[in-house]
Every structure is written in structure tokens, then in C-alpha cells.
GROMACS .gro file of N, CA, C and O in nm:
model
  468
    1MET      N    1  -3.613   0.221   3.663
    1MET     CA    2  -3.667   0.299   3.561
    1MET      C    3  -3.561   0.391   3.497
    1MET      O    4  -3.558   0.405   3.378
    2ALA      N    5  -3.479   0.456   3.576
    2ALA     CA    6  -3.369   0.545   3.528
    2ALA      C    7  -3.279   0.466   3.445
    2ALA      O    8  -3.228   0.509   3.338
    3GLY      N    9  -3.247   0.346   3.492
    3GLY     CA   10  -3.147   0.247   3.418
    3GLY      C   11  -3.206   0.216   3.284
    3GLY      O   12  -3.135   0.210   3.181
    4MET      N   13  -3.333   0.198   3.272
    4MET     CA   14  -3.393   0.160   3.143
    4MET      C   15  -3.392   0.289   3.048
    4MET      O   16  -3.363   0.272   2.931
    5LEU      N   17  -3.423   0.406   3.102
    5LEU     CA   18  -3.412   0.521   3.014
    5LEU      C   19  -3.275   0.546   2.966
    5LEU      O   20  -3.256   0.585   2.855
    6MET      N   21  -3.175   0.519   3.044
    6MET     CA   22  -3.034   0.545   3.013
    6MET      C   23  -2.997   0.439   2.896
    6MET      O   24  -2.929   0.480   2.809
    7LYS      N   25  -3.048   0.314   2.907
    7LYS     CA   26  -3.022   0.218   2.807
    7LYS      C   27  -3.084   0.259   2.671
    7LYS      O   28  -3.020   0.244   2.564
    8ILE      N   29  -3.201   0.313   2.683
    8ILE     CA   30  -3.272   0.357   2.557
    8ILE      C   31  -3.202   0.476   2.497
    8ILE      O   32  -3.183   0.479   2.376
    9ALA      N   33  -3.158   0.565   2.578
    9ALA     CA   34  -3.082   0.687   2.524
    9ALA      C   35  -2.951   0.637   2.459
    9ALA      O   36  -2.916   0.692   2.359
   10CYS      N   37  -2.884   0.546   2.524
   10CYS     CA   38  -2.758   0.495   2.458
   10CYS      C   39  -2.789   0.427   2.326
   10CYS      O   40  -2.708   0.440   2.234
   11MET      N   41  -2.893   0.352   2.325
   11MET     CA   42  -2.938   0.281   2.198
   11MET      C   43  -2.971   0.382   2.090
   11MET      O   44  -2.921   0.369   1.971
   12VAL      N   45  -3.038   0.491   2.122
   12VAL     CA   46  -3.072   0.604   2.028
   12VAL      C   47  -2.945   0.656   1.972
   12VAL      O   48  -2.924   0.683   1.853
   13VAL      N   49  -2.847   0.695   2.060
   13VAL     CA   50  -2.731   0.763   2.018
   13VAL      C   51  -2.644   0.663   1.932
   13VAL      O   52  -2.594   0.704   1.827
   14ALA      N   53  -2.639   0.534   1.970
   14ALA     CA   54  -2.570   0.444   1.888
   14ALA      C   55  -2.626   0.437   1.747
   14ALA      O   56  -2.554   0.424   1.644
   15CYS      N   57  -2.761   0.430   1.738
   15CYS     CA   58  -2.827   0.427   1.603
   15CYS      C   59  -2.800   0.548   1.522
   15CYS      O   60  -2.772   0.534   1.407
   16MET      N   61  -2.801   0.654   1.591
   16MET     CA   62  -2.767   0.787   1.520
   16MET      C   63  -2.617   0.785   1.461
   16MET      O   64  -2.595   0.818   1.346
   17VAL      N   65  -2.528   0.723   1.537
   17VAL     CA   66  -2.386   0.728   1.490
   17VAL      C   67  -2.376   0.627   1.370
   17VAL      O   68  -2.316   0.655   1.278
   18VAL      N   69  -2.442   0.512   1.384
   18VAL     CA   70  -2.437   0.411   1.279
   18VAL      C   71  -2.503   0.454   1.153
   18VAL      O   72  -2.451   0.433   1.048
   19LEU      N   73  -2.610   0.524   1.164
   19LEU     CA   74  -2.688   0.562   1.044
   19LEU      C   75  -2.651   0.695   0.991
   19LEU      O   76  -2.683   0.734   0.878
   20ALA      N   77  -2.570   0.776   1.061
   20ALA     CA   78  -2.531   0.903   1.009
   20ALA      C   79  -2.461   0.908   0.877
   20ALA      O   80  -2.490   0.991   0.786
   21PRO      N   81  -2.383   0.812   0.843
   21PRO     CA   82  -2.319   0.809   0.708
   21PRO      C   83  -2.415   0.794   0.595
   21PRO      O   84  -2.384   0.815   0.477
   22TYR      N   85  -2.542   0.750   0.625
   22TYR     CA   86  -2.634   0.727   0.518
   22TYR      C   87  -2.729   0.847   0.501
   22TYR      O   88  -2.822   0.843   0.426
   23GLY      N   89  -2.706   0.959   0.569
   23GLY     CA   90  -2.788   1.068   0.572
   23GLY      C   91  -2.756   1.167   0.449
   23GLY      O   92  -2.691   1.126   0.356
   24GLU      N   93  -2.797   1.288   0.463
   24GLU     CA   94  -2.772   1.385   0.357
   24GLU      C   95  -2.626   1.425   0.363
   24GLU      O   96  -2.566   1.414   0.457
   25ALA      N   97  -2.590   1.485   0.255
   25ALA     CA   98  -2.454   1.548   0.242
   25ALA      C   99  -2.430   1.651   0.344
   25ALA      O  100  -2.523   1.734   0.372
   26ILE      N  101  -2.320   1.654   0.410
   26ILE     CA  102  -2.290   1.755   0.518
   26ILE      C  103  -2.171   1.845   0.473
   26ILE      O  104  -2.147   1.954   0.531
   27ILE      N  105  -2.097   1.808   0.365
   27ILE     CA  106  -1.993   1.893   0.319
   27ILE      C  107  -2.056   2.008   0.241
   27ILE      O  108  -2.149   1.985   0.168
   28THR      N  109  -2.007   2.124   0.265
   28THR     CA  110  -2.073   2.245   0.203
   28THR      C  111  -1.967   2.293   0.084
   28THR      O  112  -1.855   2.257   0.083
   29CYS      N  113  -2.039   2.368  -0.002
   29CYS     CA  114  -1.958   2.431  -0.122
   29CYS      C  115  -1.853   2.526  -0.057
   29CYS      O  116  -1.751   2.537  -0.115
   30GLY      N  117  -1.889   2.596   0.051
   30GLY     CA  118  -1.794   2.683   0.116
   30GLY      C  119  -1.670   2.608   0.158
   30GLY      O  120  -1.559   2.660   0.137
   31GLN      N  121  -1.688   2.492   0.214
   31GLN     CA  122  -1.575   2.419   0.262
   31GLN      C  123  -1.485   2.373   0.142
   31GLN      O  124  -1.365   2.380   0.145
   32VAL      N  125  -1.557   2.321   0.039
   32VAL     CA  126  -1.486   2.276  -0.084
   32VAL      C  127  -1.403   2.378  -0.142
   32VAL      O  128  -1.287   2.369  -0.172
   33THR      N  129  -1.480   2.504  -0.165
   33THR     CA  130  -1.411   2.610  -0.234
   33THR      C  131  -1.290   2.667  -0.154
   33THR      O  132  -1.186   2.687  -0.208
   34SER      N  133  -1.305   2.684  -0.023
   34SER     CA  134  -1.208   2.741   0.057
   34SER      C  135  -1.086   2.647   0.060
   34SER      O  136  -0.968   2.689   0.069
   35ASN      N  137  -1.110   2.514   0.064
   35ASN     CA  138  -1.001   2.421   0.065
   35ASN      C  139  -0.923   2.413  -0.065
   35ASN      O  140  -0.806   2.394  -0.064
   36LEU      N  141  -0.991   2.434  -0.179
   36LEU     CA  142  -0.931   2.423  -0.315
   36LEU      C  143  -0.885   2.563  -0.369
   36LEU      O  144  -0.820   2.566  -0.473
   37LEU      N  145  -0.918   2.667  -0.300
   37LEU     CA  146  -0.879   2.800  -0.358
   37LEU      C  147  -0.726   2.810  -0.368
   37LEU      O  148  -0.676   2.866  -0.471
   38PRO      N  149  -0.639   2.745  -0.277
   38PRO     CA  150  -0.499   2.763  -0.305
   38PRO      C  151  -0.448   2.689  -0.430
   38PRO      O  152  -0.335   2.710  -0.471
   39CYS      N  153  -0.531   2.615  -0.487
   39CYS     CA  154  -0.502   2.542  -0.612
   39CYS      C  155  -0.527   2.629  -0.744
   39CYS      O  156  -0.490   2.584  -0.845
   40LEU      N  157  -0.596   2.736  -0.729
   40LEU     CA  158  -0.641   2.817  -0.846
   40LEU      C  159  -0.533   2.851  -0.937
   40LEU      O  160  -0.547   2.834  -1.060
   41ASN      N  161  -0.422   2.903  -0.887
   41ASN     CA  162  -0.314   2.937  -0.985
   41ASN      C  163  -0.254   2.825  -1.059
   41ASN      O  164  -0.236   2.826  -1.173
   42TYR      N  165  -0.239   2.702  -0.987
   42TYR     CA  166  -0.200   2.582  -1.057
   42TYR      C  167  -0.303   2.535  -1.162
   42TYR      O  168  -0.266   2.503  -1.271
   43LEU      N  169  -0.428   2.544  -1.127
   43LEU     CA  170  -0.537   2.499  -1.215
   43LEU      C  171  -0.541   2.577  -1.338
   43LEU      O  172  -0.578   2.534  -1.446
   44ARG      N  173  -0.505   2.709  -1.331
   44ARG     CA  174  -0.508   2.797  -1.444
   44ARG      C  175  -0.380   2.792  -1.523
   44ARG      O  176  -0.386   2.808  -1.643
   45ASN      N  177  -0.272   2.778  -1.459
   45ASN     CA  178  -0.137   2.794  -1.526
   45ASN      C  179  -0.048   2.674  -1.523
   45ASN      O  180   0.059   2.678  -1.590
   46GLY      N  181  -0.081   2.571  -1.439
   46GLY     CA  182   0.009   2.456  -1.429
   46GLY      C  183   0.128   2.484  -1.349
   46GLY      O  184   0.119   2.581  -1.260
   47GLY      N  185   0.234   2.414  -1.367
   47GLY     CA  186   0.355   2.441  -1.285
   47GLY      C  187   0.355   2.355  -1.156
   47GLY      O  188   0.304   2.256  -1.147
   48GLN      N  189   0.424   2.413  -1.060
   48GLN     CA  190   0.437   2.339  -0.930
   48GLN      C  191   0.304   2.358  -0.854
   48GLN      O  192   0.245   2.469  -0.848
   49VAL      N  193   0.263   2.245  -0.790
   49VAL     CA  194   0.145   2.242  -0.711
   49VAL      C  195   0.185   2.294  -0.570
   49VAL      O  196   0.266   2.233  -0.505
   50PRO      N  197   0.115   2.396  -0.515
   50PRO     CA  198   0.146   2.446  -0.389
   50PRO      C  199   0.120   2.349  -0.280
   50PRO      O  200   0.026   2.268  -0.289
   51THR      N  201   0.193   2.347  -0.173
   51THR     CA  202   0.174   2.251  -0.056
   51THR      C  203   0.037   2.267   0.005
   51THR      O  204  -0.033   2.175   0.034
   52ASN      N  205  -0.010   2.397   0.013
   52ASN     CA  206  -0.143   2.425   0.079
   52ASN      C  207  -0.252   2.373  -0.022
   52ASN      O  208  -0.370   2.347   0.029
   53CYS      N  209  -0.229   2.368  -0.143
   53CYS     CA  210  -0.326   2.313  -0.235
   53CYS      C  211  -0.342   2.167  -0.209
   53CYS      O  212  -0.461   2.125  -0.197
   54CYS      N  213  -0.236   2.095  -0.198
   54CYS     CA  214  -0.248   1.946  -0.174
   54CYS      C  215  -0.318   1.924  -0.042
   54CYS      O  216  -0.390   1.836  -0.017
   55ALA      N  217  -0.287   2.008   0.064
   55ALA     CA  218  -0.348   1.996   0.193
   55ALA      C  219  -0.500   2.015   0.179
   55ALA      O  220  -0.580   1.949   0.240
   56GLY      N  221  -0.539   2.112   0.088
   56GLY     CA  222  -0.676   2.130   0.066
   56GLY      C  223  -0.746   2.015   0.000
   56GLY      O  224  -0.855   1.980   0.030
   57VAL      N  225  -0.682   1.960  -0.097
   57VAL     CA  226  -0.725   1.839  -0.172
   57VAL      C  227  -0.751   1.720  -0.076
   57VAL      O  228  -0.854   1.661  -0.073
   58ARG      N  229  -0.652   1.700   0.011
   58ARG     CA  230  -0.669   1.595   0.114
   58ARG      C  231  -0.783   1.622   0.209
   58ARG      O  232  -0.852   1.539   0.246
   59SER      N  233  -0.801   1.751   0.246
   59SER     CA  234  -0.909   1.787   0.334
   59SER      C  235  -1.043   1.760   0.275
   59SER      O  236  -1.133   1.706   0.339
   60VAL      N  237  -1.059   1.798   0.150
   60VAL     CA  238  -1.192   1.768   0.084
   60VAL      C  239  -1.214   1.616   0.077
   60VAL      O  240  -1.324   1.565   0.099
   61LYS      N  241  -1.109   1.536   0.041
   61LYS     CA  242  -1.122   1.397   0.039
   61LYS      C  243  -1.167   1.339   0.179
   61LYS      O  244  -1.253   1.255   0.186
   62ARG      N  245  -1.093   1.389   0.280
   62ARG     CA  246  -1.139   1.339   0.411
   62ARG      C  247  -1.283   1.372   0.450
   62ARG      O  248  -1.358   1.307   0.516
   63ALA      N  249  -1.329   1.490   0.405
   63ALA     CA  250  -1.458   1.542   0.447
   63ALA      C  251  -1.566   1.475   0.366
   63ALA      O  252  -1.680   1.455   0.415
   64ALA      N  253  -1.531   1.429   0.245
   64ALA     CA  254  -1.634   1.367   0.160
   64ALA      C  255  -1.629   1.215   0.180
   64ALA      O  256  -1.590   1.148   0.085
   65ARG      N  257  -1.670   1.170   0.293
   65ARG     CA  258  -1.674   1.033   0.330
   65ARG      C  259  -1.790   0.943   0.275
   65ARG      O  260  -1.775   0.834   0.247
   66THR      N  261  -1.906   1.013   0.265
   66THR     CA  262  -2.020   0.940   0.215
   66THR      C  263  -2.043   0.969   0.074
   66THR      O  264  -1.998   1.066   0.014
   67ARG      N  265  -2.132   0.882   0.005
   67ARG     CA  266  -2.167   0.909  -0.127
   67ARG      C  267  -2.228   1.047  -0.154
   67ARG      O  268  -2.192   1.116  -0.249
   68PRO      N  269  -2.333   1.082  -0.067
   68PRO     CA  270  -2.386   1.221  -0.089
   68PRO      C  271  -2.283   1.327  -0.075
   68PRO      O  272  -2.286   1.423  -0.148
   69ASP      N  273  -2.184   1.309   0.019
   69ASP     CA  274  -2.084   1.412   0.030
   69ASP      C  275  -1.991   1.418  -0.088
   69ASP      O  276  -1.961   1.525  -0.140
   70ARG      N  277  -1.954   1.303  -0.152
   70ARG     CA  278  -1.869   1.303  -0.268
   70ARG      C  279  -1.944   1.364  -0.386
   70ARG      O  280  -1.890   1.436  -0.463
   71GLN      N  281  -2.082   1.332  -0.398
   71GLN     CA  282  -2.155   1.389  -0.504
   71GLN      C  283  -2.164   1.538  -0.482
   71GLN      O  284  -2.158   1.614  -0.588
   72ASN      N  285  -2.186   1.588  -0.361
   72ASN     CA  286  -2.198   1.732  -0.341
   72ASN      C  287  -2.076   1.798  -0.363
   72ASN      O  288  -2.064   1.905  -0.423
   73ALA      N  289  -1.960   1.740  -0.319
   73ALA     CA  290  -1.819   1.804  -0.349
   73ALA      C  291  -1.804   1.816  -0.501
   73ALA      O  292  -1.747   1.916  -0.546
   74CYS      N  293  -1.840   1.708  -0.570
   74CYS     CA  294  -1.830   1.709  -0.719
   74CYS      C  295  -1.908   1.830  -0.775
   74CYS      O  296  -1.860   1.903  -0.860
   75LYS      N  297  -2.026   1.847  -0.733
   75LYS     CA  298  -2.116   1.953  -0.785
   75LYS      C  299  -2.058   2.090  -0.748
   75LYS      O  300  -2.065   2.185  -0.831
   76CYS      N  301  -2.005   2.100  -0.624
   76CYS     CA  302  -1.943   2.222  -0.583
   76CYS      C  303  -1.826   2.260  -0.678
   76CYS      O  304  -1.810   2.374  -0.712
   77ILE      N  305  -1.741   2.156  -0.705
   77ILE     CA  306  -1.627   2.184  -0.791
   77ILE      C  307  -1.668   2.217  -0.925
   77ILE      O  308  -1.608   2.318  -0.986
   78LYS      N  309  -1.773   2.156  -0.983
   78LYS     CA  310  -1.814   2.196  -1.113
   78LYS      C  311  -1.873   2.341  -1.116
   78LYS      O  312  -1.842   2.411  -1.209
   79SER      N  313  -1.941   2.377  -1.005
   79SER     CA  314  -1.990   2.518  -0.999
   79SER      C  315  -1.879   2.619  -0.983
   79SER      O  316  -1.887   2.723  -1.043
   80ALA      N  317  -1.775   2.582  -0.904
   80ALA     CA  318  -1.664   2.676  -0.882
   80ALA      C  319  -1.584   2.690  -1.017
   80ALA      O  320  -1.535   2.803  -1.045
   81CYS      N  321  -1.575   2.593  -1.100
   81CYS     CA  322  -1.513   2.601  -1.230
   81CYS      C  323  -1.580   2.717  -1.319
   81CYS      O  324  -1.513   2.791  -1.393
   82LYS      N  325  -1.709   2.740  -1.297
   82LYS     CA  326  -1.784   2.841  -1.374
   82LYS      C  327  -1.754   2.973  -1.302
   82LYS      O  328  -1.751   3.078  -1.371
   83ASP      N  329  -1.743   2.973  -1.173
   83ASP     CA  330  -1.721   3.102  -1.098
   83ASP      C  331  -1.577   3.154  -1.114
   83ASP      O  332  -1.546   3.269  -1.102
   84TYR      N  333  -1.474   3.054  -1.139
   84TYR     CA  334  -1.341   3.092  -1.158
   84TYR      C  335  -1.296   3.048  -1.295
   84TYR      O  336  -1.235   2.935  -1.311
   85PRO      N  337  -1.319   3.133  -1.395
   85PRO     CA  338  -1.287   3.088  -1.538
   85PRO      C  339  -1.138   3.078  -1.559
   85PRO      O  340  -1.055   3.127  -1.480
   86GLY      N  341  -1.102   3.005  -1.666
   86GLY     CA  342  -0.962   2.987  -1.698
   86GLY      C  343  -0.894   2.858  -1.647
   86GLY      O  344  -0.780   2.840  -1.661
   87ILE      N  345  -0.986   2.772  -1.580
   87ILE     CA  346  -0.925   2.653  -1.533
   87ILE      C  347  -0.902   2.548  -1.646
   87ILE      O  348  -0.993   2.534  -1.736
   88ILE      N  349  -0.784   2.494  -1.653
   88ILE     CA  350  -0.751   2.398  -1.761
   88ILE      C  351  -0.789   2.263  -1.707
   88ILE      O  352  -0.731   2.212  -1.606
   89GLU      N  353  -0.875   2.198  -1.788
   89GLU     CA  354  -0.920   2.071  -1.736
   89GLU      C  355  -0.810   1.962  -1.719
   89GLU      O  356  -0.820   1.884  -1.623
   90ALA      N  357  -0.707   1.967  -1.794
   90ALA     CA  358  -0.603   1.868  -1.783
   90ALA      C  359  -0.525   1.891  -1.652
   90ALA      O  360  -0.487   1.789  -1.586
   91ASN      N  361  -0.514   2.015  -1.606
   91ASN     CA  362  -0.448   2.036  -1.473
   91ASN      C  363  -0.541   1.991  -1.366
   91ASN      O  364  -0.485   1.930  -1.266
   92ALA      N  365  -0.673   2.011  -1.376
   92ALA     CA  366  -0.764   1.957  -1.275
   92ALA      C  367  -0.763   1.806  -1.269
   92ALA      O  368  -0.771   1.744  -1.160
   93ALA      N  369  -0.757   1.746  -1.385
   93ALA     CA  370  -0.755   1.592  -1.394
   93ALA      C  371  -0.636   1.531  -1.317
   93ALA      O  372  -0.647   1.424  -1.261
   94ILE      N  373  -0.522   1.591  -1.333
   94ILE     CA  374  -0.393   1.542  -1.281
   94ILE      C  375  -0.370   1.581  -1.133
   94ILE      O  376  -0.282   1.529  -1.067
   95LEU      N  377  -0.441   1.681  -1.086
   95LEU     CA  378  -0.419   1.742  -0.946
   95LEU      C  379  -0.417   1.633  -0.845
   95LEU      O  380  -0.327   1.619  -0.756
   96PRO      N  381  -0.516   1.539  -0.834
   96PRO     CA  382  -0.521   1.445  -0.729
   96PRO      C  383  -0.393   1.360  -0.728
   96PRO      O  384  -0.327   1.334  -0.624
   97LYS      N  385  -0.350   1.321  -0.848
   97LYS     CA  386  -0.223   1.233  -0.856
   97LYS      C  387  -0.100   1.315  -0.810
   97LYS      O  388  -0.019   1.264  -0.736
   98LYS      N  389  -0.096   1.443  -0.849
   98LYS     CA  390   0.013   1.524  -0.814
   98LYS      C  391   0.017   1.545  -0.656
   98LYS      O  392   0.135   1.568  -0.598
   99CYS      N  393  -0.092   1.529  -0.597
   99CYS     CA  394  -0.110   1.550  -0.446
   99CYS      C  395  -0.104   1.415  -0.379
   99CYS      O  396  -0.127   1.414  -0.260
  100SER      N  397  -0.082   1.313  -0.451
  100SER     CA  398  -0.082   1.176  -0.396
  100SER      C  399  -0.216   1.141  -0.329
  100SER      O  400  -0.219   1.078  -0.225
  101VAL      N  401  -0.322   1.180  -0.384
  101VAL     CA  402  -0.462   1.154  -0.336
  101VAL      C  403  -0.528   1.074  -0.436
  101VAL      O  404  -0.542   1.108  -0.550
  102LYS      N  405  -0.584   0.957  -0.401
  102LYS     CA  406  -0.652   0.865  -0.483
  102LYS      C  407  -0.797   0.885  -0.479
  102LYS      O  408  -0.862   0.893  -0.368
  103ILE      N  409  -0.863   0.913  -0.596
  103ILE     CA  410  -1.007   0.926  -0.599
  103ILE      C  411  -1.056   0.826  -0.712
  103ILE      O  412  -0.986   0.802  -0.799
  104PRO      N  413  -1.181   0.771  -0.688
  104PRO     CA  414  -1.224   0.669  -0.775
  104PRO      C  415  -1.291   0.714  -0.904
  104PRO      O  416  -1.371   0.646  -0.959
  105TYR      N  417  -1.262   0.834  -0.946
  105TYR     CA  418  -1.323   0.876  -1.083
  105TYR      C  419  -1.218   0.982  -1.138
  105TYR      O  420  -1.125   1.028  -1.083
  106HIS      N  421  -1.241   1.010  -1.267
  106HIS     CA  422  -1.164   1.101  -1.347
  106HIS      C  423  -1.228   1.235  -1.340
  106HIS      O  424  -1.340   1.253  -1.380
  107ILE      N  425  -1.143   1.332  -1.305
  107ILE     CA  426  -1.196   1.471  -1.303
  107ILE      C  427  -1.207   1.530  -1.441
  107ILE      O  428  -1.111   1.527  -1.519
  108GLN      N  429  -1.326   1.570  -1.482
  108GLN     CA  430  -1.352   1.628  -1.614
  108GLN      C  431  -1.478   1.715  -1.603
  108GLN      O  432  -1.565   1.690  -1.522
  109TYR      N  433  -1.490   1.814  -1.694
  109TYR     CA  434  -1.597   1.901  -1.689
  109TYR      C  435  -1.733   1.830  -1.711
  109TYR      O  436  -1.842   1.857  -1.658
  110SER      N  437  -1.731   1.723  -1.790
  110SER     CA  438  -1.853   1.654  -1.831
  110SER      C  439  -1.897   1.544  -1.729
  110SER      O  440  -1.993   1.476  -1.759
  111ILE      N  441  -1.830   1.539  -1.620
  111ILE     CA  442  -1.863   1.432  -1.518
  111ILE      C  443  -2.004   1.450  -1.477
  111ILE      O  444  -2.054   1.552  -1.448
  112ASP      N  445  -2.069   1.334  -1.455
  112ASP     CA  446  -2.204   1.327  -1.407
  112ASP      C  447  -2.187   1.297  -1.251
  112ASP      O  448  -2.165   1.188  -1.213
  113CYS      N  449  -2.210   1.404  -1.175
  113CYS     CA  450  -2.183   1.387  -1.022
  113CYS      C  451  -2.269   1.289  -0.955
  113CYS      O  452  -2.236   1.230  -0.862
  114SER      N  453  -2.389   1.264  -1.016
  114SER     CA  454  -2.488   1.173  -0.965
  114SER      C  455  -2.447   1.030  -0.971
  114SER      O  456  -2.497   0.941  -0.900
  115LYS      N  457  -2.345   1.004  -1.050
  115LYS     CA  458  -2.296   0.868  -1.078
  115LYS      C  459  -2.178   0.830  -0.987
  115LYS      O  460  -2.128   0.723  -0.991
  116ILE      N  461  -2.130   0.931  -0.907
  116ILE     CA  462  -2.013   0.904  -0.821
  116ILE      C  463  -2.057   0.824  -0.705
  116ILE      O  464  -2.157   0.849  -0.636
  117GLN      N  465  -1.985   0.717  -0.684
  117GLN     CA  466  -2.017   0.623  -0.568
  117GLN      C  467  -1.956   0.673  -0.444
  117GLN      O  468  -1.936   0.699  -0.352
   0.00000   0.00000   0.00000
């Protein structure tokens, strides 16, 4: 009987691990903002991209593994642009490339986050 319960428990855990990527977004706006805050000066003024900014961009990309996470990160970034005025859209658009991070969409203010895959 104990062996059967152990097998069932293992199966439940395995299902949770497999199905977890299809759940709700787990990346928070706090994570996104804190990771990208070192980019603020570059986003407003251009120039050299700080190393800690690129580290933050990579962290956000790593954390946003699922579609809901990517969509939530997009919404957080759009919201942060309103909270931190003066961001130049062209600087935001080129930031992933300057940090050698590939993302499957173009960063712009008018982006529809719900369409991000």
C-alpha cells in the first residue's frame, strides 16, 4: 500500500513539473523593474549600456520562459515607461541587441503584449 501511495505521489509531482509552464505568469513587475532599473539612464540618454543593465535584460529574458510570463513582462515594461518618463523608444528598441539578447518581437510603445508568443 505504501509503495502504491509513493508511486501516486511521484506521478502527481511529475505532472506538476510538466504542466507548470502552462500555468499563470509567475514573473512579477517588481522583478522586471528591479532588473531593468540599471538601464534607465541609457534608456533616457543613450550612450554606453551599463554592464548591470545587460545583466538585468538577460535576467528578465531567463525569467520570462512561458508565454504568460513574456506577456506579463511586456505589460510591466509598458507600465514602467509611464512611471519613468523620458524614455526614448529608439533606445529601448535597440537595447536587447546591444546586450546580445535575442527576443522575438520589436520593442515599441504601441506593442500589443497579448500577441507576444
